[in-house]
GROMACS .gro file of C-alpha atoms in nm:
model
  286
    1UNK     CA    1  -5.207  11.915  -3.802
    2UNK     CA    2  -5.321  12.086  -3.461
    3UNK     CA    3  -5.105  12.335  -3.321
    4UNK     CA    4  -4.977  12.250  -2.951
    5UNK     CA    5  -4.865  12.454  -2.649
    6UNK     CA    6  -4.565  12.319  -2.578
    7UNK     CA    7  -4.442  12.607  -2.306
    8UNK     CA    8  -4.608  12.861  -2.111
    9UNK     CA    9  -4.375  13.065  -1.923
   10UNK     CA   10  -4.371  13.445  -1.758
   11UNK     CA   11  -4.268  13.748  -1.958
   12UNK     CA   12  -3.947  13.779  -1.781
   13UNK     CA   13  -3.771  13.426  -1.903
   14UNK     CA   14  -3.542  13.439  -2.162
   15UNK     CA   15  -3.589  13.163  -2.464
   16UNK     CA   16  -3.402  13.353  -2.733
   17UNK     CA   17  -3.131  13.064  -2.654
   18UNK     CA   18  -3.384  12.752  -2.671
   19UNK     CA   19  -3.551  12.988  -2.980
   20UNK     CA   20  -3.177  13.003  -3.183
   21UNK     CA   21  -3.164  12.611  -3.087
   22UNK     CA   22  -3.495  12.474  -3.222
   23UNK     CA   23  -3.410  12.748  -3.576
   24UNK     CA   24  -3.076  12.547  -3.586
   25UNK     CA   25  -3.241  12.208  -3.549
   26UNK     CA   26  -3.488  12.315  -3.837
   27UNK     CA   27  -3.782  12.240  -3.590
   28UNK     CA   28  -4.134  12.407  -3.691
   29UNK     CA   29  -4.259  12.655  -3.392
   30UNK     CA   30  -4.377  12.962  -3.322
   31UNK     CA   31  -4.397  13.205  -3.018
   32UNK     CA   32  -4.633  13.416  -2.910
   33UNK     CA   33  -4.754  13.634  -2.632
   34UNK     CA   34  -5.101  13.543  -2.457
   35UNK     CA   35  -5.229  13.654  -2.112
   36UNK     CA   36  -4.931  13.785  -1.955
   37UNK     CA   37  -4.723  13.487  -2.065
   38UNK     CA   38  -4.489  13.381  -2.349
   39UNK     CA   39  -4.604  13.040  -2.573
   40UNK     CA   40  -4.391  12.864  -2.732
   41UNK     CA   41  -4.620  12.621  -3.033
   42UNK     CA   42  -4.543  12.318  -3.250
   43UNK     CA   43  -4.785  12.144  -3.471
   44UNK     CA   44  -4.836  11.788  -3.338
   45UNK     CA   45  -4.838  11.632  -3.021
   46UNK     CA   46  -4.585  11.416  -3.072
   47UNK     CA   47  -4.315  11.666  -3.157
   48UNK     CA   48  -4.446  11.865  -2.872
   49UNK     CA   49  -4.305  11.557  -2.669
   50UNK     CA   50  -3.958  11.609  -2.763
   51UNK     CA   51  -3.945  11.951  -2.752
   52UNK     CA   52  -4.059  11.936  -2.424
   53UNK     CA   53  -3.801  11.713  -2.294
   54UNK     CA   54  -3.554  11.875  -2.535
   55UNK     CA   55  -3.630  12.211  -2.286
   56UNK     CA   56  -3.600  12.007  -1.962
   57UNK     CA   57  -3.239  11.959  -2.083
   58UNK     CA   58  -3.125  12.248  -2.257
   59UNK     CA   59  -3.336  12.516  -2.147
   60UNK     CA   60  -3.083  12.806  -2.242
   61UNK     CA   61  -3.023  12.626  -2.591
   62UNK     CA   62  -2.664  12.558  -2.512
   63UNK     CA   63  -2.663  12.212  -2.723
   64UNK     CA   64  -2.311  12.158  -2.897
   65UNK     CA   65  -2.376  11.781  -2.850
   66UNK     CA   66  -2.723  11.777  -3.056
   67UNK     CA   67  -2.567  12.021  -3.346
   68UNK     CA   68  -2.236  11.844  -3.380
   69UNK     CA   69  -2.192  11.642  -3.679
   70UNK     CA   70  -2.238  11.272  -3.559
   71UNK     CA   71  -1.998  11.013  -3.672
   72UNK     CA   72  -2.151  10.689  -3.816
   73UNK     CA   73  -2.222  10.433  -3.571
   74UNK     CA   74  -2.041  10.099  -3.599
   75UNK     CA   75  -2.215   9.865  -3.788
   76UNK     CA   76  -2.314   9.552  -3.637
   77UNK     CA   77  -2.262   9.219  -3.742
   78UNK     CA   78  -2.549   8.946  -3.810
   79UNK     CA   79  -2.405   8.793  -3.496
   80UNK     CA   80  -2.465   9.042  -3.309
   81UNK     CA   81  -2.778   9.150  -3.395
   82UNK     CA   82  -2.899   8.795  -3.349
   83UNK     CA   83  -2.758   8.767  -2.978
   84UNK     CA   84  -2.932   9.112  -2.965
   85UNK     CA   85  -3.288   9.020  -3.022
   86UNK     CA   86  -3.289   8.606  -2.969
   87UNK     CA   87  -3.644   8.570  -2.964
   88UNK     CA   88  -3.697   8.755  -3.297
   89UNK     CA   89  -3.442   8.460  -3.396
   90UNK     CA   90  -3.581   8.238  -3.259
   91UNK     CA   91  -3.920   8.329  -3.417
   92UNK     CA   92  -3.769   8.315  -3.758
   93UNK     CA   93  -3.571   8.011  -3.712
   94UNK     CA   94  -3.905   7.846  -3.647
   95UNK     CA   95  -4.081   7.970  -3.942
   96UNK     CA   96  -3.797   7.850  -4.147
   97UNK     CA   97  -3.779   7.491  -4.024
   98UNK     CA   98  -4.166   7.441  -4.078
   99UNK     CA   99  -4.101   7.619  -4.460
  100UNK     CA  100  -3.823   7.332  -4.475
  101UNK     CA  101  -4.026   7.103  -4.333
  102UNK     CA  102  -4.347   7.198  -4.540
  103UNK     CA  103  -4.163   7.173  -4.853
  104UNK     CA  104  -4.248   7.552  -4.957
  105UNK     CA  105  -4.601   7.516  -4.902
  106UNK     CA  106  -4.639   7.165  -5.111
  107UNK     CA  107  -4.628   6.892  -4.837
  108UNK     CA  108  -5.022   6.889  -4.754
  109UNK     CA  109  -4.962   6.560  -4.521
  110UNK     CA  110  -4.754   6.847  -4.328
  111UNK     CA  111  -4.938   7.135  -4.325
  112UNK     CA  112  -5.294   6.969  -4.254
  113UNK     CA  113  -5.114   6.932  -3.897
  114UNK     CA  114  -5.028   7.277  -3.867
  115UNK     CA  115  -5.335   7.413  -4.054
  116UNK     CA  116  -5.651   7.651  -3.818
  117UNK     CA  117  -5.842   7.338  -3.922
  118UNK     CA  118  -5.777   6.969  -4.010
  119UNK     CA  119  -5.855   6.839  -4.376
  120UNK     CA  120  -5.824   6.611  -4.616
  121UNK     CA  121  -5.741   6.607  -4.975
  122UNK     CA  122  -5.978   6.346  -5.186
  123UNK     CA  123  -5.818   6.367  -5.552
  124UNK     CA  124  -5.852   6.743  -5.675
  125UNK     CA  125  -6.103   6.823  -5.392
  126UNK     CA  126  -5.986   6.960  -5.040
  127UNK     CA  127  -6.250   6.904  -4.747
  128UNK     CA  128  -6.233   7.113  -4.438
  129UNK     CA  129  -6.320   7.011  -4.069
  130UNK     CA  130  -6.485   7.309  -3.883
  131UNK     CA  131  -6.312   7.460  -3.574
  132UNK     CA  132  -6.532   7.318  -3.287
  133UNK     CA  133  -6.460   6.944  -3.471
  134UNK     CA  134  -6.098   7.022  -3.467
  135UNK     CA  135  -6.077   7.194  -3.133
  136UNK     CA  136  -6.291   6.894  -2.961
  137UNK     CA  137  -5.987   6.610  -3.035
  138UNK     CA  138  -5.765   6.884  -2.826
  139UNK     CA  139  -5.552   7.029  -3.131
  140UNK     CA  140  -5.538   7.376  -2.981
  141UNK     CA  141  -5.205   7.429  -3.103
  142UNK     CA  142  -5.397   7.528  -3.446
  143UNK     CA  143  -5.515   7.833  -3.343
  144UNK     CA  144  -5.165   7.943  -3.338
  145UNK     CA  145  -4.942   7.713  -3.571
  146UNK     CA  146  -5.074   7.846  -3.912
  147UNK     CA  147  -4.849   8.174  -3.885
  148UNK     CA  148  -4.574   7.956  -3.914
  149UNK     CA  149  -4.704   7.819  -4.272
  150UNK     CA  150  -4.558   7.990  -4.564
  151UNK     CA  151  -4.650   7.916  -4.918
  152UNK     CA  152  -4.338   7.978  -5.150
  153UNK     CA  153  -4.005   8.141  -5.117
  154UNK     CA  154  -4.167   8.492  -5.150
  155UNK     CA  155  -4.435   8.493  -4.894
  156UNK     CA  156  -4.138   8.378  -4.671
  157UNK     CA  157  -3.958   8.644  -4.756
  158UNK     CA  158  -4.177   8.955  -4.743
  159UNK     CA  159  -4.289   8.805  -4.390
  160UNK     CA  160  -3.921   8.715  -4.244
  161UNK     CA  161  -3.797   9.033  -4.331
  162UNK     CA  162  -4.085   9.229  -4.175
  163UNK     CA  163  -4.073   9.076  -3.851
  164UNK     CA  164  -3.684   9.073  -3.830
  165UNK     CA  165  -3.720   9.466  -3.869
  166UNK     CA  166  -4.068   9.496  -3.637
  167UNK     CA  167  -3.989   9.211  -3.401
  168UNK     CA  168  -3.668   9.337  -3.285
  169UNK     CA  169  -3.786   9.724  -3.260
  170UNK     CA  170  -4.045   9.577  -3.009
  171UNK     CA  171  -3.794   9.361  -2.803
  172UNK     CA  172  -3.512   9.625  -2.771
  173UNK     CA  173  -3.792   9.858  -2.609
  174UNK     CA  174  -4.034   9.623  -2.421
  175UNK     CA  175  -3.868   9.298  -2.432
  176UNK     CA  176  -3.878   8.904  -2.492
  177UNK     CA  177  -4.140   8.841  -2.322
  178UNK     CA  178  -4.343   9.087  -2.429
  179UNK     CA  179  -4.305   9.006  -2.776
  180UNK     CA  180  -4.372   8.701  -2.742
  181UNK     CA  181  -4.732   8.745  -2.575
  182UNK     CA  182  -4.815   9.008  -2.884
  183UNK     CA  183  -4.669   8.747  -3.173
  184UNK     CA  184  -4.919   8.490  -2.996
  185UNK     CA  185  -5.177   8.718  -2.935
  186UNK     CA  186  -5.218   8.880  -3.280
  187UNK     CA  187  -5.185   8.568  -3.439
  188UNK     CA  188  -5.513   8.450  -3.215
  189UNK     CA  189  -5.680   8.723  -3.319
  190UNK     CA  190  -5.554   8.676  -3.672
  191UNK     CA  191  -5.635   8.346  -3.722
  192UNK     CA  192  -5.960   8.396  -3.559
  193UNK     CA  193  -6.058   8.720  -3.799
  194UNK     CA  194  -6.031   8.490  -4.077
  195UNK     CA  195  -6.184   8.205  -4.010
  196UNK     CA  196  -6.454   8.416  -3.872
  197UNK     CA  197  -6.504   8.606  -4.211
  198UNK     CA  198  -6.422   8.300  -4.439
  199UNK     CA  199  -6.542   7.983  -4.220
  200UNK     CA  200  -6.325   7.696  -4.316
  201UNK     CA  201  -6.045   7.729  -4.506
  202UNK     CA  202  -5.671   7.676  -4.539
  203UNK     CA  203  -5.446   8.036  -4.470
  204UNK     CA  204  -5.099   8.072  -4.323
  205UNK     CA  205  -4.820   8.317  -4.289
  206UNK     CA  206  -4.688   8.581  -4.024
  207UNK     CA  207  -4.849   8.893  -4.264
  208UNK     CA  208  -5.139   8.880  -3.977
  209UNK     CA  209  -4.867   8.902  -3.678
  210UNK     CA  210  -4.719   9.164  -3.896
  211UNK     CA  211  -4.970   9.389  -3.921
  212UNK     CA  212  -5.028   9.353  -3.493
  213UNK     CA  213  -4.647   9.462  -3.488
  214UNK     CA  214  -4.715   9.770  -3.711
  215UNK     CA  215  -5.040   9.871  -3.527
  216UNK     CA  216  -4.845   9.852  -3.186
  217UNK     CA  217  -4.527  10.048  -3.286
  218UNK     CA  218  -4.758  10.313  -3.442
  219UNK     CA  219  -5.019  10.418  -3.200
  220UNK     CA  220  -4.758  10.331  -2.910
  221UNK     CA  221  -4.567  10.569  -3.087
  222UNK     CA  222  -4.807  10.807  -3.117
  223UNK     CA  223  -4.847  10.835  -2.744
  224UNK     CA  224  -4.482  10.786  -2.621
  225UNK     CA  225  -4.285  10.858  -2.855
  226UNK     CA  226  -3.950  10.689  -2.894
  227UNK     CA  227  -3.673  10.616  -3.112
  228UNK     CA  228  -3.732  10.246  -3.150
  229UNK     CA  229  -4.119  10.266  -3.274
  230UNK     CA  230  -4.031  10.558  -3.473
  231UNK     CA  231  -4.132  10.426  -3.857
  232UNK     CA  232  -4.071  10.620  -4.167
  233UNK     CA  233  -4.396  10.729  -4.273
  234UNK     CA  234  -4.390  10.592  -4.618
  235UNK     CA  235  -4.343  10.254  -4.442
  236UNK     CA  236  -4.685  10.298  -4.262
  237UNK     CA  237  -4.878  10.469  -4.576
  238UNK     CA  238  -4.735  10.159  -4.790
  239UNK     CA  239  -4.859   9.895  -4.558
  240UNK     CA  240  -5.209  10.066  -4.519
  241UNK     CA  241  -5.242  10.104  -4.883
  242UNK     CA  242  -5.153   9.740  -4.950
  243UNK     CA  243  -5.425   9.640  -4.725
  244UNK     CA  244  -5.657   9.860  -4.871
  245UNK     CA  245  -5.558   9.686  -5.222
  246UNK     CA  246  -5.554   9.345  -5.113
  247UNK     CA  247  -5.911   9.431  -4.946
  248UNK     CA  248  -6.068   9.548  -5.321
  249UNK     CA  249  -6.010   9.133  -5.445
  250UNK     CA  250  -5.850   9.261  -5.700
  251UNK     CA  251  -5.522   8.980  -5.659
  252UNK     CA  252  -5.836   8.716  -5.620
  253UNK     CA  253  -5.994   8.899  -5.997
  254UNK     CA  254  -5.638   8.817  -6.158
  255UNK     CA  255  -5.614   8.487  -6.015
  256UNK     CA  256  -5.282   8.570  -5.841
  257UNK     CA  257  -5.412   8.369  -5.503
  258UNK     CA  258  -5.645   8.441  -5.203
  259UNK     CA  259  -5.511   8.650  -4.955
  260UNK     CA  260  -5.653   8.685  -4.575
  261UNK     CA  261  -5.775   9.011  -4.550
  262UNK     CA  262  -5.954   8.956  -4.222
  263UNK     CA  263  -5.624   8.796  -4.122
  264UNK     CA  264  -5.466   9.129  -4.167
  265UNK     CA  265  -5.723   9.325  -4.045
  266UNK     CA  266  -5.748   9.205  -3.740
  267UNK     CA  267  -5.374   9.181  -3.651
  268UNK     CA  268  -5.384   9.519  -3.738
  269UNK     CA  269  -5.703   9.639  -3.484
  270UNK     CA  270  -5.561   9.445  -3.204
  271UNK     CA  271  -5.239   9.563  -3.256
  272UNK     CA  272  -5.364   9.943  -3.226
  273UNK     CA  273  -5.533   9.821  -2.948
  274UNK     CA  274  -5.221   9.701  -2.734
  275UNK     CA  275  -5.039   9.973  -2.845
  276UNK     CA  276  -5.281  10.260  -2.713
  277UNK     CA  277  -5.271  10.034  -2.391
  278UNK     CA  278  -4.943  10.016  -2.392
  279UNK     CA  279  -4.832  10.363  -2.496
  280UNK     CA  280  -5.076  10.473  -2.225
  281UNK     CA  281  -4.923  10.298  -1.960
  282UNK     CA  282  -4.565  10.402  -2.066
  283UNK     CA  283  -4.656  10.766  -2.109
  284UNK     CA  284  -4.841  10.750  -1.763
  285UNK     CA  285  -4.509  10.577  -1.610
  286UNK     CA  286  -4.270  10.881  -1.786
   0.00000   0.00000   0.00000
């Protein structure tokens, strides 16, 4: 990781105090003496970030509050949490009526409504309408619908959890409204990756969306950093890698089910995208 200057200050200030403070906090620095000046180095920009702003505050390391032991915080009931983020309810709730509604998948009369395309199902033999066919009878609600579509009690379950943890992250920092343009815009670009790669075909779930969450929290994060965006990093290497699995066919070579790789990947470019846009504009704004 690259080494950055986090301070450059004269000869004649004192940081032994802000020194003792980052030893205490078990933060990774060193401090050297170049040109005339005393520089103070961490390895990453974003930790630069926060020691920066940890200096703006306590720039004689007098910090009781940081190295007292914290109590727990209350927990929060579902209730709460609910009236907390309502849209990433009300996102969910959706997605669960149309699982209701859809029978878990099985109720083809429903889901050809909901589906990127129309079809119809002639004995064992599914038949597929292309996009500009579909699109021409002024069904444009398709090219958003199929992330509510979830086929079985698992694929609604990976997916509902997911967005309950990413979906609220995102409207505690930026708000409703702006996660509700990026849940409509990465499932566009989604649904569009897909049918782009694969033509024709029947796909649904919010794993697309999902991965437009994850690539906004992380490069957001990466630029202004803050506590709501801030993943563990075995949650981002595990999601990566399961792309990169999904994306060898290997699931497909077992017969386990397709699964929409371009659906993923291109939640996942456009939701790096809107987060370096984003974390620009918020790091600009700080």
């Amino acid at each position: 990781m690259t080494a950055v200057a986090v301070l450059r200050l004269p000869l004649g200030v004192d940081l032994s105090g802000f020194v003792a403070l980052l030893r205490r906090l078990q933060v990774p620095h060193r401090v050297i003496e170049e040109g005339g000046q005393q520089v103070l180095w961490v390895p990453g920009e974003a930790l630069a970030e926060q020691v920066r702003e940890l200096y703006a505050r306590y720039p004689d390391g007098a910090a009781a509050d940081l190295l007292a032991t914290p109590s727990a915080p209350p927990r929060e009931s579902l209730l709460t949490q609910l009236r907390r983020s309502p849209l990433t309810a009300v996102m969910l709730l959706l997605t669960f009526v149309v699982f209701a509604v859809t029978a878990a998948g099985e109720n083809f009369a429903t889901i050809r409504w909901l589906s990127f395309v129309d079809f119809r199902i002639d004995g064992e033999h599914l038949y597929l309408t292309y996009l500009d066919a579909t699109l021409a009878s002024g069904q444009w609600w398709r090219l958003i619908t199929p992330m509510l579509i979830h086929f079985g009690w698992l694929h609604l379950a990976m997916n509902s959890l997911w967005y309950w943890e990413l979906g609220r992250r995102i409207e505690s920092r930026q708000g409703a409204i702006a996660l509700l343009g990026l849940t409509l815009l990465f499932a566009l670009a989604s649904n569009f990756a897909q049918y782009g790669w694969a033509g024709p075909s029947l796909f649904g779930g919010l794993s697309g969306v999902l991965y437009g969450l994850l690539g906004h929290c992380w490069i957001y994060q990466r630029l202004a950093p803050n506590a709501a965006y801030r993943l563990p990093p075995g949650v981002l290497v595990m999601m990566l890698a399961w792309l990169l699995i999904c994306m060898t066919g290997i699931f497909e070579l077992l017969q386990f089910g397709a699964i929409a790789n371009a659906a993923h990947l291109g939640g996942l470019l456009t939701g790096c995208l809107t987060g370096l846009l984003g974390g620009m504009l918020a790091r600009r704004a700080a």
